[in-house]
PDB file of C-alpha atoms in Angstrom:
ATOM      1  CA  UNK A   1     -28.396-148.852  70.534  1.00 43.00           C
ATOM      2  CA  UNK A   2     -25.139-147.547  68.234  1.00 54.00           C
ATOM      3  CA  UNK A   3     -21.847-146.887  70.381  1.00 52.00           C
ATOM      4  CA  UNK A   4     -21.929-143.667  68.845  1.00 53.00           C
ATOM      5  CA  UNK A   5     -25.427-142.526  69.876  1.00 58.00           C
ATOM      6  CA  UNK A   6     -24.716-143.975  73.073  1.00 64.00           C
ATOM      7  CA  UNK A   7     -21.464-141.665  73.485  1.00 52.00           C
ATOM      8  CA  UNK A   8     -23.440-138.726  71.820  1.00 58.00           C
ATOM      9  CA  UNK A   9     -21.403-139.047  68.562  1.00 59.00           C
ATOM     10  CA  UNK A  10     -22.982-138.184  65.270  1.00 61.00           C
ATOM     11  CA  UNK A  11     -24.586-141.278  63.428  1.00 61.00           C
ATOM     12  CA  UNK A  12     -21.538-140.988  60.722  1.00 61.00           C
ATOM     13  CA  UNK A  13     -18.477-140.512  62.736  1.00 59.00           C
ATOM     14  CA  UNK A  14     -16.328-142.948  61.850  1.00 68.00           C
ATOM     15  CA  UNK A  15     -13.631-144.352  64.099  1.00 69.00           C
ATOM     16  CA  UNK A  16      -9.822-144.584  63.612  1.00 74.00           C
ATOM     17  CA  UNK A  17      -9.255-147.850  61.524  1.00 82.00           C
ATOM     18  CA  UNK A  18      -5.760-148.951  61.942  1.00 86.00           C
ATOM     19  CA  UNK A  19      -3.980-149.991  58.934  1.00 89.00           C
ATOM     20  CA  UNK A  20      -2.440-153.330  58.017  1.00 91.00           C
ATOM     21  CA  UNK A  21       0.097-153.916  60.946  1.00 90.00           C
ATOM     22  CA  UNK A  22      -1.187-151.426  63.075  1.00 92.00           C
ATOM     23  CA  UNK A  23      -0.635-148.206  63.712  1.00 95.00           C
ATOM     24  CA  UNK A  24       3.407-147.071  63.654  1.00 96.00           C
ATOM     25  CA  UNK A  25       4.824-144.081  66.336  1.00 97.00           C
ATOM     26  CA  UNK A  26       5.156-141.614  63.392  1.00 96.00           C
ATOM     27  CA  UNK A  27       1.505-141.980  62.668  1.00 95.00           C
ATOM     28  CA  UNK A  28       0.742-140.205  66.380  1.00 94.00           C
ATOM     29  CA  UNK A  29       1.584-136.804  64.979  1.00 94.00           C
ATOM     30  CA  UNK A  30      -0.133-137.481  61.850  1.00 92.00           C
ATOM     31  CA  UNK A  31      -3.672-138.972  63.017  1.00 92.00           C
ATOM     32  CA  UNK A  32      -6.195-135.522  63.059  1.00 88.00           C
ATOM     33  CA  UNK A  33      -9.062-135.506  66.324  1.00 86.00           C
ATOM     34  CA  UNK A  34      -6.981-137.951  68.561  1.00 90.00           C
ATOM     35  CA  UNK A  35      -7.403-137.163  72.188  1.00 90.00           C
ATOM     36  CA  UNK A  36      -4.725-135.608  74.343  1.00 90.00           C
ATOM     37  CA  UNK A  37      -1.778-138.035  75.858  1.00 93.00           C
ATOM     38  CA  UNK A  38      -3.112-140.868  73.222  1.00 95.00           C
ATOM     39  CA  UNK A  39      -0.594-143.826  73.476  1.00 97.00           C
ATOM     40  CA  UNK A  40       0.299-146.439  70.901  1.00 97.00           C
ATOM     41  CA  UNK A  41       1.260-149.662  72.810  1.00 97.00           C
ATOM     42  CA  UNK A  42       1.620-152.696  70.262  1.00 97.00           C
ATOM     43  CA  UNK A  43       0.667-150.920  67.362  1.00 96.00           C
ATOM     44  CA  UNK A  44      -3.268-150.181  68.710  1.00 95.00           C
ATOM     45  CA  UNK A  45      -3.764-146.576  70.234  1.00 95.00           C
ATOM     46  CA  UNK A  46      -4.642-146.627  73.978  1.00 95.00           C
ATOM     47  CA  UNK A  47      -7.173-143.557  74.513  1.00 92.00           C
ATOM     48  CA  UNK A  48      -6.851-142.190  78.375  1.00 89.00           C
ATOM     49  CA  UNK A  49      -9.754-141.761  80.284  1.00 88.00           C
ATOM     50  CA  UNK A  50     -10.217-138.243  82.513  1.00 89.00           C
ATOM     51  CA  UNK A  51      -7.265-137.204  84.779  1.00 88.00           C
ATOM     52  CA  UNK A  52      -8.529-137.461  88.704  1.00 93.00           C
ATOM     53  CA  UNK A  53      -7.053-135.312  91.446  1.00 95.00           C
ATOM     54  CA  UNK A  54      -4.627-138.002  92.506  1.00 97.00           C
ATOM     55  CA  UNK A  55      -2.657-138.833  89.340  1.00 97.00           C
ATOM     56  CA  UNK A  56      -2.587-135.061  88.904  1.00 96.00           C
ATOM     57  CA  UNK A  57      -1.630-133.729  91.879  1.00 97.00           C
ATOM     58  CA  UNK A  58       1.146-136.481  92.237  1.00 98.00           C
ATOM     59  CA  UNK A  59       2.336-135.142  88.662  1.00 98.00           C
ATOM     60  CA  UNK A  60       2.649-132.129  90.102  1.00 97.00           C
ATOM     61  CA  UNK A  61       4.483-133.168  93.098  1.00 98.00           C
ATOM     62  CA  UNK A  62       7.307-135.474  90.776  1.00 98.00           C
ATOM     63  CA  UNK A  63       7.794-133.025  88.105  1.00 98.00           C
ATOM     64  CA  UNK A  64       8.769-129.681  90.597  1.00 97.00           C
ATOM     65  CA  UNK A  65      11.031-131.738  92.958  1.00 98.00           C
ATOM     66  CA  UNK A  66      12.893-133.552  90.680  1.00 98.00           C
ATOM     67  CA  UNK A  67      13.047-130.042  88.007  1.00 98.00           C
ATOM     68  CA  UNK A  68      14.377-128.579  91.796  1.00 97.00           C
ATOM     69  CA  UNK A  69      16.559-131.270  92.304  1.00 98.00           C
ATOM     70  CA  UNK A  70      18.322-132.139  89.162  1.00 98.00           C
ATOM     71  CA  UNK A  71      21.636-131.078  87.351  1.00 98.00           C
ATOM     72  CA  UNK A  72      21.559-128.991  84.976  1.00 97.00           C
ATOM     73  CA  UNK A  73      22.815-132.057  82.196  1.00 98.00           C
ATOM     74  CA  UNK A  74      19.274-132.880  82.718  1.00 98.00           C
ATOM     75  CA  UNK A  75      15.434-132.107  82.378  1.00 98.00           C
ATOM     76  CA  UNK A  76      11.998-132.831  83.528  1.00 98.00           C
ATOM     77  CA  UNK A  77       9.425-133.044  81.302  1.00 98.00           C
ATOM     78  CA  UNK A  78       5.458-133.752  81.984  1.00 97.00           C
ATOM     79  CA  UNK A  79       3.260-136.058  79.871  1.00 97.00           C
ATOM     80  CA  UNK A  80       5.636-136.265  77.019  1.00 98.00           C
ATOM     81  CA  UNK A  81       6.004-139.234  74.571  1.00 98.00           C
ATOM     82  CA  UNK A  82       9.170-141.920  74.532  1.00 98.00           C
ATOM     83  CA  UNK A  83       9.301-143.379  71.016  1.00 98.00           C
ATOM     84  CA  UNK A  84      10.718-147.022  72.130  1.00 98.00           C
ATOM     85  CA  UNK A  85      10.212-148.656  68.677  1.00 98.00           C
ATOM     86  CA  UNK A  86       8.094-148.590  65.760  1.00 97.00           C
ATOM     87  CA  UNK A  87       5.146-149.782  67.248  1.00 97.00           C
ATOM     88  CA  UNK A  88       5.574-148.772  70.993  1.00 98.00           C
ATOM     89  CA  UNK A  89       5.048-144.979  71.910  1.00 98.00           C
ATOM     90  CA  UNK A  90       3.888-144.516  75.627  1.00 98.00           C
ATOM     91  CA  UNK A  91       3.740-141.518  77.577  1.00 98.00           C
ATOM     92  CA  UNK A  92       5.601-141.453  80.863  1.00 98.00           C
ATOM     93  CA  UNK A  93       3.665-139.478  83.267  1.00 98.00           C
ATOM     94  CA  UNK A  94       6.783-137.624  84.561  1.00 98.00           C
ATOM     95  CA  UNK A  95      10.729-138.098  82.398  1.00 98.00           C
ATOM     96  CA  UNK A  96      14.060-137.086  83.667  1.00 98.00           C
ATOM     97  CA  UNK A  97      16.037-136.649  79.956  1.00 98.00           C
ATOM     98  CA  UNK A  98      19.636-135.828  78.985  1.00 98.00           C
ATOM     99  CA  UNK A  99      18.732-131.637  78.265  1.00 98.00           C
ATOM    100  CA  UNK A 100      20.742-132.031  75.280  1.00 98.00           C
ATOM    101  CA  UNK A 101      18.168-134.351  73.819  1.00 98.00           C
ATOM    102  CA  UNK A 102      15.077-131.123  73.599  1.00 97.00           C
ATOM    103  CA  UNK A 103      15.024-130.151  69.835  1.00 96.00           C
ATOM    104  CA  UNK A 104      12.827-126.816  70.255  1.00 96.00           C
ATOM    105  CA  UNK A 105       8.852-126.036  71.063  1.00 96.00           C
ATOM    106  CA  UNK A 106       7.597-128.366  68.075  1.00 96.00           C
ATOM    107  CA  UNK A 107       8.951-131.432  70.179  1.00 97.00           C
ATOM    108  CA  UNK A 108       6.704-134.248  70.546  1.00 97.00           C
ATOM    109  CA  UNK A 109       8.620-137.356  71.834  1.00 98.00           C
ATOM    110  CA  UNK A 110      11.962-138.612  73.259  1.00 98.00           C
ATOM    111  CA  UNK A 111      14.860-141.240  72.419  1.00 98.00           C
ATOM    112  CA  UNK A 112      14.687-143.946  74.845  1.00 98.00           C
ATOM    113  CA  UNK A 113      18.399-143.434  75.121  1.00 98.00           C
ATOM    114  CA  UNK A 114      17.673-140.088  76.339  1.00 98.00           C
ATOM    115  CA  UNK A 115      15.361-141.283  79.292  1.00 98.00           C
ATOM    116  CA  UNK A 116      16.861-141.720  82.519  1.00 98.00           C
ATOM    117  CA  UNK A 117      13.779-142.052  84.730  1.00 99.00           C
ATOM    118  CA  UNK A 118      10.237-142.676  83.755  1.00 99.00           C
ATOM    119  CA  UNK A 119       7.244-142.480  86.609  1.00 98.00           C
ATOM    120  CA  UNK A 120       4.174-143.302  85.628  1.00 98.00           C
ATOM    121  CA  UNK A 121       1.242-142.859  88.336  1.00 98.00           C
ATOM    122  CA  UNK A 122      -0.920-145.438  88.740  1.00 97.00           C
ATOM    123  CA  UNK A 123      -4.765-144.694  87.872  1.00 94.00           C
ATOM    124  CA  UNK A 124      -7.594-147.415  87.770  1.00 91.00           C
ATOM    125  CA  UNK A 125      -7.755-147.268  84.005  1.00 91.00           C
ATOM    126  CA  UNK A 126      -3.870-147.438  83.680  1.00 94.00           C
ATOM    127  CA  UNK A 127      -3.399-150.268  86.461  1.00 96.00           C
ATOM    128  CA  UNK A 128      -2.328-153.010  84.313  1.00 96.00           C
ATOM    129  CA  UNK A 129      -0.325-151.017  81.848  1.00 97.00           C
ATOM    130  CA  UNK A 130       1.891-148.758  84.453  1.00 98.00           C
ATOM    131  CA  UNK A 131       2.216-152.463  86.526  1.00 98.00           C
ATOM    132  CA  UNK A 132       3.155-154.823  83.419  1.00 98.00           C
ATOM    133  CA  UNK A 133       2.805-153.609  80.182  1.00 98.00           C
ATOM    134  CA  UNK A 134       4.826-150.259  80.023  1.00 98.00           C
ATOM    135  CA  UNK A 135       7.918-151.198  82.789  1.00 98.00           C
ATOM    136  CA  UNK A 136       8.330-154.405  80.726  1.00 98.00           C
ATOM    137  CA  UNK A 137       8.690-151.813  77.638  1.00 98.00           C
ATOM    138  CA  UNK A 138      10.825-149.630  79.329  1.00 98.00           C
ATOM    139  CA  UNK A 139      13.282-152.176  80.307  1.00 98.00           C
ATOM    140  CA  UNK A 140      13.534-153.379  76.777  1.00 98.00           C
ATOM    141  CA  UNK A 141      14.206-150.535  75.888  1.00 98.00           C
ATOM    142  CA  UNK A 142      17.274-149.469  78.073  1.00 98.00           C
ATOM    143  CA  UNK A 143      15.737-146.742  80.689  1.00 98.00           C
ATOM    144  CA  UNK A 144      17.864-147.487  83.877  1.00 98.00           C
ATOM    145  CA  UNK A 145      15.039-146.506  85.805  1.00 98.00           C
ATOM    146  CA  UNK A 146      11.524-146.286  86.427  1.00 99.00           C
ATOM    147  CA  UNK A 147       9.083-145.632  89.755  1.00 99.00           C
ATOM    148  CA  UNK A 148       5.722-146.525  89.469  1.00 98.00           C
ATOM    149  CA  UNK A 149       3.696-144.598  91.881  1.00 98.00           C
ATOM    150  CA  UNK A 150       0.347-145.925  93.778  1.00 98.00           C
ATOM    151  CA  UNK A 151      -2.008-144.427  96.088  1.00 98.00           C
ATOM    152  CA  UNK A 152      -2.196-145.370  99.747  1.00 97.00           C
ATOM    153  CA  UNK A 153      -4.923-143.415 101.848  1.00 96.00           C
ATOM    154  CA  UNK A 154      -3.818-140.242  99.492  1.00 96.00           C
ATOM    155  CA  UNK A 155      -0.618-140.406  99.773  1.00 98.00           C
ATOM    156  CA  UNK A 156       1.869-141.551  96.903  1.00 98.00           C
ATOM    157  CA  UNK A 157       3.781-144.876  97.905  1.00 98.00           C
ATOM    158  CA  UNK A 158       6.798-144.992  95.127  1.00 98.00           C
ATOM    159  CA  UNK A 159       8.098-148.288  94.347  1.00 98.00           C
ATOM    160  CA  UNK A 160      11.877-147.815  92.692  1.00 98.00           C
ATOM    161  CA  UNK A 161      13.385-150.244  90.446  1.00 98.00           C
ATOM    162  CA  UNK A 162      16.772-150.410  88.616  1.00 98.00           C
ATOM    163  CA  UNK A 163      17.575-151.684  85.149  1.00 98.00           C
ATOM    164  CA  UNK A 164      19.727-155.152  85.072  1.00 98.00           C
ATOM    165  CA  UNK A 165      21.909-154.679  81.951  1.00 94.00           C
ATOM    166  CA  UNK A 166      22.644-158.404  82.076  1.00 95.00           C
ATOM    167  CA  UNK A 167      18.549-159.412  81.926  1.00 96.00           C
ATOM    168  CA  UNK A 168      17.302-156.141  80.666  1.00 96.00           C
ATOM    169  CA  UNK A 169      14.825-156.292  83.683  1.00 98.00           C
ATOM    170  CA  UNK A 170      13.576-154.056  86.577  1.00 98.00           C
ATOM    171  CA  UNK A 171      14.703-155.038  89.686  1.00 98.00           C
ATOM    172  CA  UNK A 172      12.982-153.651  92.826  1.00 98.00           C
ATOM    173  CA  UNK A 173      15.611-151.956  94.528  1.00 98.00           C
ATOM    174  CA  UNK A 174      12.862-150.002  97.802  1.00 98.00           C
ATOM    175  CA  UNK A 175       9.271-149.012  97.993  1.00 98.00           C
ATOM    176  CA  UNK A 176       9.130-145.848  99.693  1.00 98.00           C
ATOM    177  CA  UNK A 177       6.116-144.353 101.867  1.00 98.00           C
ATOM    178  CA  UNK A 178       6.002-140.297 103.536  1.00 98.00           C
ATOM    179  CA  UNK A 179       9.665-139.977 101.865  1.00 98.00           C
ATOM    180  CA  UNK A 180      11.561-140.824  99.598  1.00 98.00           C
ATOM    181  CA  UNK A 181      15.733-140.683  99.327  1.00 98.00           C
ATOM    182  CA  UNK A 182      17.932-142.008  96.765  1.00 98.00           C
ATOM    183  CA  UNK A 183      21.401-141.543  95.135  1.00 98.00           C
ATOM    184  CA  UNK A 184      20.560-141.977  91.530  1.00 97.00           C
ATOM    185  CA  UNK A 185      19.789-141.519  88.749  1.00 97.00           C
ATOM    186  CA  UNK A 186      21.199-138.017  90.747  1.00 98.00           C
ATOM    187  CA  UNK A 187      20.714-136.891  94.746  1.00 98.00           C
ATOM    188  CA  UNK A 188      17.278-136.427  95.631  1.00 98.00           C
ATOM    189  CA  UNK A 189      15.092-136.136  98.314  1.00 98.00           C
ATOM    190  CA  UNK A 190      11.298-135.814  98.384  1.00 98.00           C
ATOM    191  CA  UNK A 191       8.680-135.267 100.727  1.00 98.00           C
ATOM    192  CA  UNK A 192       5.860-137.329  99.657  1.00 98.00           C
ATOM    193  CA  UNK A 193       3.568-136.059 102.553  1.00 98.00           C
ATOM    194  CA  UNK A 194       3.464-132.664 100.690  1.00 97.00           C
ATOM    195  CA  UNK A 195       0.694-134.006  97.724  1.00 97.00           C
ATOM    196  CA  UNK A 196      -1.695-131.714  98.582  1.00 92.00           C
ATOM    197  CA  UNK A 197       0.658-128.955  99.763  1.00 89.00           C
ATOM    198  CA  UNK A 198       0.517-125.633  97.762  1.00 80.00           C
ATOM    199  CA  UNK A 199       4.092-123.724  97.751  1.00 69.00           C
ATOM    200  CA  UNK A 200       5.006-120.848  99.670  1.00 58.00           C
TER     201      UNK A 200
END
């Protein structure tokens, strides 16, 4: 049996072949029919699989304390594209950015020098790139910080790291379970009990 009548796809669709090379970052706003939050890691596009409740609801939980939470030199966007090279264009699940660096509504990725803090939430289709893969990327790239998020018994467990400017590396600097409390990249303080909690 074809792939595509397995998947229900037309006998004739035809799949994205990449060129030469691989695919570049410009070519994600140029591609027609690619999937929401597609990816380009190495030059090959990395297609997401459904969101589940945990990934989303921890989305949720990131993106409205740290929007409450940060200065106003700053912003918080959701599920928006870092352009780290040519080849590399991942999509943080949650950015803190300089403010200054939003161009208008037609905006579809970020500087990596704009990037203070990139979460990504860890989903079983996403394990290896949100563990290896992306923070290795990130680093390279110059983001002086990045929390990769799990899920313990529901609850998000948030494991902080640092940049080393010296190694351009992540170092672990806590892993944080029910709350979480740190001094940079600004003041914050989240209650990471309150997942499932609707607001007031």
């Amino acid at each position: 049996m074809s792939a595509a009548r397995e998947y229900g796809l037309d006998e004739q669709y035809e799949w994205a072949r990449p060129p030469v090379g691989g695919w570049t970052a410009d070519d994600l706003d140029r591609l027609p029919n690619l999937p929401p939050h597609t990816e380009l890691i190495d030059g090959s596009l990395v297609l997401v699989s459904p969101q589940t409740r945990f990934p989303s609801r921890a989305m949720r939980l990131f993106e409205n304390a740290l929007l409450e939470q940060a200065p106003d030199a700053l912003d918080v966007v959701r599920e928006m594209s870092v352009k780290l090279n040519s080849k590399n264009r991942p999509e943080p699940d949650v950015s803190v950015i300089r403010a200054a660096a939003n161009t208008g509504p037609h905006q579809t990725w970020y500087d990596p020098d704009d990037v203070l803090l990139a979460v990504e939430v860890v989903s079983e289709d996403s394990e290896e790139r949100d563990r290896e893969t992306k923070p290795r990327k990130y680093a390279a790239a110059g983001i002086p910080h990045f929390w990769r998020v799990e899920e313990n018994d529901g609850l998000p467990v948030v494991h902080v790291y640092e940049l080393d400017l010296a190694t351009k590396a992540y170092g672990l600097s806590g892993i944080y379970h029910d709350k979480l409390t740190l001094s940079v990249p600004f003041p914050l303080t989240i209650d990471l009990t309150a997942i499932n909690r609707r607001r007031p």
